[in-house]
CSV table of C-alpha atoms in Angstrom, one decimal:
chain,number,residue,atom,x,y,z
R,225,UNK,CA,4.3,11.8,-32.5
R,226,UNK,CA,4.0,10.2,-29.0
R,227,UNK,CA,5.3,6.7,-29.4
R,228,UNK,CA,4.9,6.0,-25.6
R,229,UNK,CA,1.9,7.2,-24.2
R,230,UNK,CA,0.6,7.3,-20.4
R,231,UNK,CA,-2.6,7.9,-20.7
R,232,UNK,CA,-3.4,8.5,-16.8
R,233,UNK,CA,-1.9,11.7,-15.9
R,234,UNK,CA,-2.8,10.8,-12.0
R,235,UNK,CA,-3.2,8.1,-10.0
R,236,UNK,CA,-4.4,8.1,-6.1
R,237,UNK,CA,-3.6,4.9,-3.7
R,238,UNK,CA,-4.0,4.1,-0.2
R,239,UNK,CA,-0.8,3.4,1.7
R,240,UNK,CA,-0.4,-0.1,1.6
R,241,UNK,CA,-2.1,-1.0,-1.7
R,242,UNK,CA,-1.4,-1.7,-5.0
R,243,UNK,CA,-0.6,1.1,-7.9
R,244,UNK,CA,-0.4,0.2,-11.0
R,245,UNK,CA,0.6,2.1,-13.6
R,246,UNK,CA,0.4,1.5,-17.1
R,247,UNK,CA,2.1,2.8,-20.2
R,248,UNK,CA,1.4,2.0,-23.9
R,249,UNK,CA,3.9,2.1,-26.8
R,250,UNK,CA,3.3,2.2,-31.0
R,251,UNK,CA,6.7,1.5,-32.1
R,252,UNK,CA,7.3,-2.2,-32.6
R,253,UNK,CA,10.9,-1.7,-32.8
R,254,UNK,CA,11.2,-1.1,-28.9
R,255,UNK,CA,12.7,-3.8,-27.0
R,256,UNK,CA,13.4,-2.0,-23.8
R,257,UNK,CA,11.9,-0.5,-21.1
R,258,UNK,CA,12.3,1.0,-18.6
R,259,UNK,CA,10.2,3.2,-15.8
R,260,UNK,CA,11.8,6.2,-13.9
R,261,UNK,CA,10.5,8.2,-10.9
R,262,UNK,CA,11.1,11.9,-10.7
R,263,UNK,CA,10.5,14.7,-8.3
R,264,UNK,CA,10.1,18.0,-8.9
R,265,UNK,CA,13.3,20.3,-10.4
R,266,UNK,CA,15.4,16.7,-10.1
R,267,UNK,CA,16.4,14.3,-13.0
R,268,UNK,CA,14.4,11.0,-13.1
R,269,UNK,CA,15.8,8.4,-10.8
R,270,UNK,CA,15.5,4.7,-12.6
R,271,UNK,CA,13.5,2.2,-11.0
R,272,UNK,CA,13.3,-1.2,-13.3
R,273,UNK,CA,14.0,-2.3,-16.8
R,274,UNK,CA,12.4,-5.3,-18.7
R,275,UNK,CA,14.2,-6.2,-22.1
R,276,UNK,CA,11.6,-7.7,-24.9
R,277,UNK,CA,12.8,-10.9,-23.8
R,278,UNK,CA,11.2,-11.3,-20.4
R,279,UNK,CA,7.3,-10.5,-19.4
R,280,UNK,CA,8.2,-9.7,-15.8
R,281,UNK,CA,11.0,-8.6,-13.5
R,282,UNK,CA,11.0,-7.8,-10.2
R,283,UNK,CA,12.4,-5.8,-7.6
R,284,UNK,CA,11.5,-5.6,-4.5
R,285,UNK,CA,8.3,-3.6,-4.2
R,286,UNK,CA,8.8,-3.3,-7.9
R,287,UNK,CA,7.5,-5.2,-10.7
R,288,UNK,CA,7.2,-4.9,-14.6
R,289,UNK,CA,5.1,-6.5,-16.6
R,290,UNK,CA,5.8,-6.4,-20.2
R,291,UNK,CA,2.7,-7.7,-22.9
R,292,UNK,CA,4.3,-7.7,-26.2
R,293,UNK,CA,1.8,-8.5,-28.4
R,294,UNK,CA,-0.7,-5.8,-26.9
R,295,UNK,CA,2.3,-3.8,-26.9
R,296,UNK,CA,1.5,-2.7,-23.0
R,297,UNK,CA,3.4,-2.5,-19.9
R,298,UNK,CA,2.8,-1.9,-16.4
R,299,UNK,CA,4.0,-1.5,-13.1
R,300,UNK,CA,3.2,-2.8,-10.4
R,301,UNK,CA,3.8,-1.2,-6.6
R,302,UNK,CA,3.3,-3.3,-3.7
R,303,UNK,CA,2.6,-2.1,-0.9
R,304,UNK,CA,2.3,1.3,-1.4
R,305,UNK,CA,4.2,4.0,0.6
R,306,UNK,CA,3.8,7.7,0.8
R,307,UNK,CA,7.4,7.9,0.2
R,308,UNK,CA,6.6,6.7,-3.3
R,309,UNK,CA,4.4,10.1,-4.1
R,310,UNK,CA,6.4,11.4,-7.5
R,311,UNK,CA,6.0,11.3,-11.2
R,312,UNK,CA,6.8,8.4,-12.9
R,313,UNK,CA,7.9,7.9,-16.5
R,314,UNK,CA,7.4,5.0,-18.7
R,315,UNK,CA,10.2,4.9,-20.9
R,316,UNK,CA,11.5,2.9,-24.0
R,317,UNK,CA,14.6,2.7,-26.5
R,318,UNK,CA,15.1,0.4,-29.7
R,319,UNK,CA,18.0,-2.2,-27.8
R,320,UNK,CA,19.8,-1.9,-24.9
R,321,UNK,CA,22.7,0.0,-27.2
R,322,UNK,CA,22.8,3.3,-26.0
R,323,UNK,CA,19.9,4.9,-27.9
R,324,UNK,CA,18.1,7.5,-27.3
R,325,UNK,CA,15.0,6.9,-24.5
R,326,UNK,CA,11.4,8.1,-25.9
R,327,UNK,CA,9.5,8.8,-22.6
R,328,UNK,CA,5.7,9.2,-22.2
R,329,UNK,CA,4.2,11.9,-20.2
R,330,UNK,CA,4.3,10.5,-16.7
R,331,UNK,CA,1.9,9.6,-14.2
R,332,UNK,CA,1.8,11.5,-11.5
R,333,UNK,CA,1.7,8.9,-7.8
R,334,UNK,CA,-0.3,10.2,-4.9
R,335,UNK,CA,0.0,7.6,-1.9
R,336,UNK,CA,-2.4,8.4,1.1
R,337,UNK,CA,-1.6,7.8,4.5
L,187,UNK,CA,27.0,3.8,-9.4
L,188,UNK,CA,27.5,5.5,-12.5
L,189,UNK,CA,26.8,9.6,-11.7
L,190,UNK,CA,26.1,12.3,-14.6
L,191,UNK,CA,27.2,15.8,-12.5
L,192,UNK,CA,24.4,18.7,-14.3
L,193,UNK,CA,25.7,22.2,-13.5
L,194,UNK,CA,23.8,24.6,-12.6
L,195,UNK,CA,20.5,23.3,-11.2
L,196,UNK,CA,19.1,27.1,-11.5
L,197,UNK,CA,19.6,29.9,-13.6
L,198,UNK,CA,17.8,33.1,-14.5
L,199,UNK,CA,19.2,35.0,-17.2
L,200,UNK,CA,18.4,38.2,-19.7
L,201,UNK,CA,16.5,38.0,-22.7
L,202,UNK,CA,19.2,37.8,-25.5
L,203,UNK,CA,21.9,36.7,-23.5
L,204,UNK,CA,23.3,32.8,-23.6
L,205,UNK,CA,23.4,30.2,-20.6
L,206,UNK,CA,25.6,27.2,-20.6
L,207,UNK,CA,24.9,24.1,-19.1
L,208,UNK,CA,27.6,21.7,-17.9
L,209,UNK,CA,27.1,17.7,-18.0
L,210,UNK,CA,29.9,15.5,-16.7
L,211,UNK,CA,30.0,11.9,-16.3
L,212,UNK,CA,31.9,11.4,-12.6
L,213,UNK,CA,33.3,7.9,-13.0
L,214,UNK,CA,32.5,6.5,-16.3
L,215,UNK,CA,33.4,7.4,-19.9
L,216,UNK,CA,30.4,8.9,-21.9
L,217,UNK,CA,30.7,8.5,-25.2
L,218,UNK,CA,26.9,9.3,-25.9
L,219,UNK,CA,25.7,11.9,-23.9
L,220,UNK,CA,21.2,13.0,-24.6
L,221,UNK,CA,19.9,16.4,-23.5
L,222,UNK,CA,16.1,16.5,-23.2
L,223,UNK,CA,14.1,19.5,-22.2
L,224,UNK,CA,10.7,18.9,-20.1
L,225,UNK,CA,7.9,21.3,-21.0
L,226,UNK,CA,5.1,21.8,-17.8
L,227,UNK,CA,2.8,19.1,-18.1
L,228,UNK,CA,4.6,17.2,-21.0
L,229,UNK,CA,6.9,14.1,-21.6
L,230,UNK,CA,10.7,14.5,-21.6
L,231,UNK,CA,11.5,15.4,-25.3
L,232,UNK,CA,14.6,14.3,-26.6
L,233,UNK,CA,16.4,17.3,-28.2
L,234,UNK,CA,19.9,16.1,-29.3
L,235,UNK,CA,22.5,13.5,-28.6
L,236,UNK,CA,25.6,14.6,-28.1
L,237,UNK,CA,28.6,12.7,-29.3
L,238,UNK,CA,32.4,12.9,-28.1
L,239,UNK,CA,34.4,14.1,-31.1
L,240,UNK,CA,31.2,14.7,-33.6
L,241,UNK,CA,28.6,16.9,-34.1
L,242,UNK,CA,25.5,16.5,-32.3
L,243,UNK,CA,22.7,14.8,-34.2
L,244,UNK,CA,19.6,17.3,-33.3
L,245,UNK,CA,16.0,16.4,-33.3
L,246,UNK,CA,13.4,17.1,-36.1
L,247,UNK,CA,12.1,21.2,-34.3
L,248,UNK,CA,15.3,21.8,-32.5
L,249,UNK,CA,17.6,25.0,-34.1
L,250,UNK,CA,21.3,23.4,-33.8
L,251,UNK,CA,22.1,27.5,-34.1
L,252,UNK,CA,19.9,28.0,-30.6
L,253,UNK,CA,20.8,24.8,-29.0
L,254,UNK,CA,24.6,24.9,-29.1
L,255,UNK,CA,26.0,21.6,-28.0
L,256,UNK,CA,29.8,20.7,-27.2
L,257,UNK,CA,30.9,16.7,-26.2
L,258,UNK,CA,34.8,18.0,-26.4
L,259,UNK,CA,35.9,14.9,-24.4
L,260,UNK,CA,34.6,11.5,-23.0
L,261,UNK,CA,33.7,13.1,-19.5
L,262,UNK,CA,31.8,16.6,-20.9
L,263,UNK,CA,29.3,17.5,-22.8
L,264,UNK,CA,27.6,21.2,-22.8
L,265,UNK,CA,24.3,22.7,-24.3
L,266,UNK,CA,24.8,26.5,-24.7
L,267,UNK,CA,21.0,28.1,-25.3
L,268,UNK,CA,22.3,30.8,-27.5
L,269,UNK,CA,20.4,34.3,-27.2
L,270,UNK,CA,17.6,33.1,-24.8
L,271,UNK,CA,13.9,33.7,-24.9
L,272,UNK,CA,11.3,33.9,-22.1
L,273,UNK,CA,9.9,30.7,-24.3
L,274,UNK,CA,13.2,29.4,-23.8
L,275,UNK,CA,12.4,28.9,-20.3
L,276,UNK,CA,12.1,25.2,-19.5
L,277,UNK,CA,13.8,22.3,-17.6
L,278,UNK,CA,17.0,20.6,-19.0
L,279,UNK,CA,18.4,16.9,-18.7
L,280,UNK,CA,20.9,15.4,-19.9
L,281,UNK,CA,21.6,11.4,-20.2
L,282,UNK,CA,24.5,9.1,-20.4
L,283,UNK,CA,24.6,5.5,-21.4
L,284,UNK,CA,26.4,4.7,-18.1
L,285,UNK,CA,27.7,0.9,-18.4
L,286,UNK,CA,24.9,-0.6,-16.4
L,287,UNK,CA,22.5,2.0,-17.7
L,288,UNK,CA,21.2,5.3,-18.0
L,289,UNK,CA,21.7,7.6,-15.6
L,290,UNK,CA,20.4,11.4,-15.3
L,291,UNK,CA,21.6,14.5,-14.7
L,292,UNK,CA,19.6,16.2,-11.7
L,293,UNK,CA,18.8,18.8,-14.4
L,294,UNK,CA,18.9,22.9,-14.9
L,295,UNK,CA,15.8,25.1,-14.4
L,296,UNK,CA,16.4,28.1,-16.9
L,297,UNK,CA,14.0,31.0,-16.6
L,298,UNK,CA,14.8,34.2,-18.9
L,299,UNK,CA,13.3,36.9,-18.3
């Protein structure tokens, strides 16, 4: 039972745009999330967490949006880069306790010169 | 930052024979260590966590018998895949709760053949 879905497998964005990538969740018990970016044959690098308690954080080019009520979250890329080409994983655990991460299938980023 | 050391990040071995892989947490204590195991085109699907001084608490589908897991000190943890199949082959990870968050292995691409 996928309790965090991705349901775009691919995304393609000009260099210098916006991606956004979204991720779904069905377990009301998650309070936070967390996105990852992974290559091929490597582990998933981590990019941003939000806890339940917040509806955005930021990061540099990097920004979460959590909607808690339609159980959503997204993020956000701006600009674009090529270098940002990868896989990215929405992720999500039951508190910030050292609990397991339930991932969803990833979106795979294609930035265009 | 906190750095999980996943040995070794390729393998090929014999139908029937076992592979271990090696997870150590370089500068922080690991108390909790997860293994996933990424299927082509799928999410990353937690198999086990892996607790210093207890037995491993194995997901619903995983064999504890195949999936042979060790956390023998605060620093190591090791999955052994125990007489390996060709549908054994797969990508492994494993994850620590680091103490600013989770940080991943680089991961072990097993093929049997």
């Amino acid at each position: 039972d996928q309790q965090v879905k991705q349901n775009s497998p691919s995304l393609s964005v000009q260099e210098g745009r916006i991606s956004i990538l979204n991720c779904d969740y069905t377990n009301s018990m998650f309070d936070y999330f967390l996105w990852y970016k992974k290559y091929p044959a490597e582990g998933p690098t981590f990019l941003i967490s939000i806890s339940s308690i917040k509806d955005k954080n930021e990061d540099g080019r990097f920004t979460v949006f959590l909607n808690k009520s339609a159980k959503h979250l997204s993020l956000h890329i701006v600009p674009s880069q090529p270098g940002d080409s990868a896989v990215y994983f929405c992720a999500a655990s039951v508190s910030n306790s050292g609990y397991a991460l339930n991932f969803g299938k990833g979106t795979s980023l294609l930035v265009t010169p | 930052g906190a750095v999980v050391s996943q040995h070794p990040s390729r393998v090929i071995c014999k139908s029937g024979t076992s592979v271990k892989i090696e997870c150590r947490s370089l500068d922080f204590q690991a108390t909790t260590m997860f293994w996933y195991r990424q299927f082509p085109k799928k999410s990353l699907m937690l198999m086990a966590t892996s607790n210093e001084g207890s037995k491993a608490t194995y997901e619903q589908g995983v064999e504890k018998d195949k999936f042979l897991i060790n956390h023998a000190s605060l620093t190591l943890s090791t999955l052994t895949v125990t007489s390996a199949h060709p549908e054994d082959s797969s990508f492994y990870i494993c994850s620590a709760r680091a103490p600013y968050g989770y940080t991943f292995g680089s991961g072990t691409r097993l093929t049997v053949v």
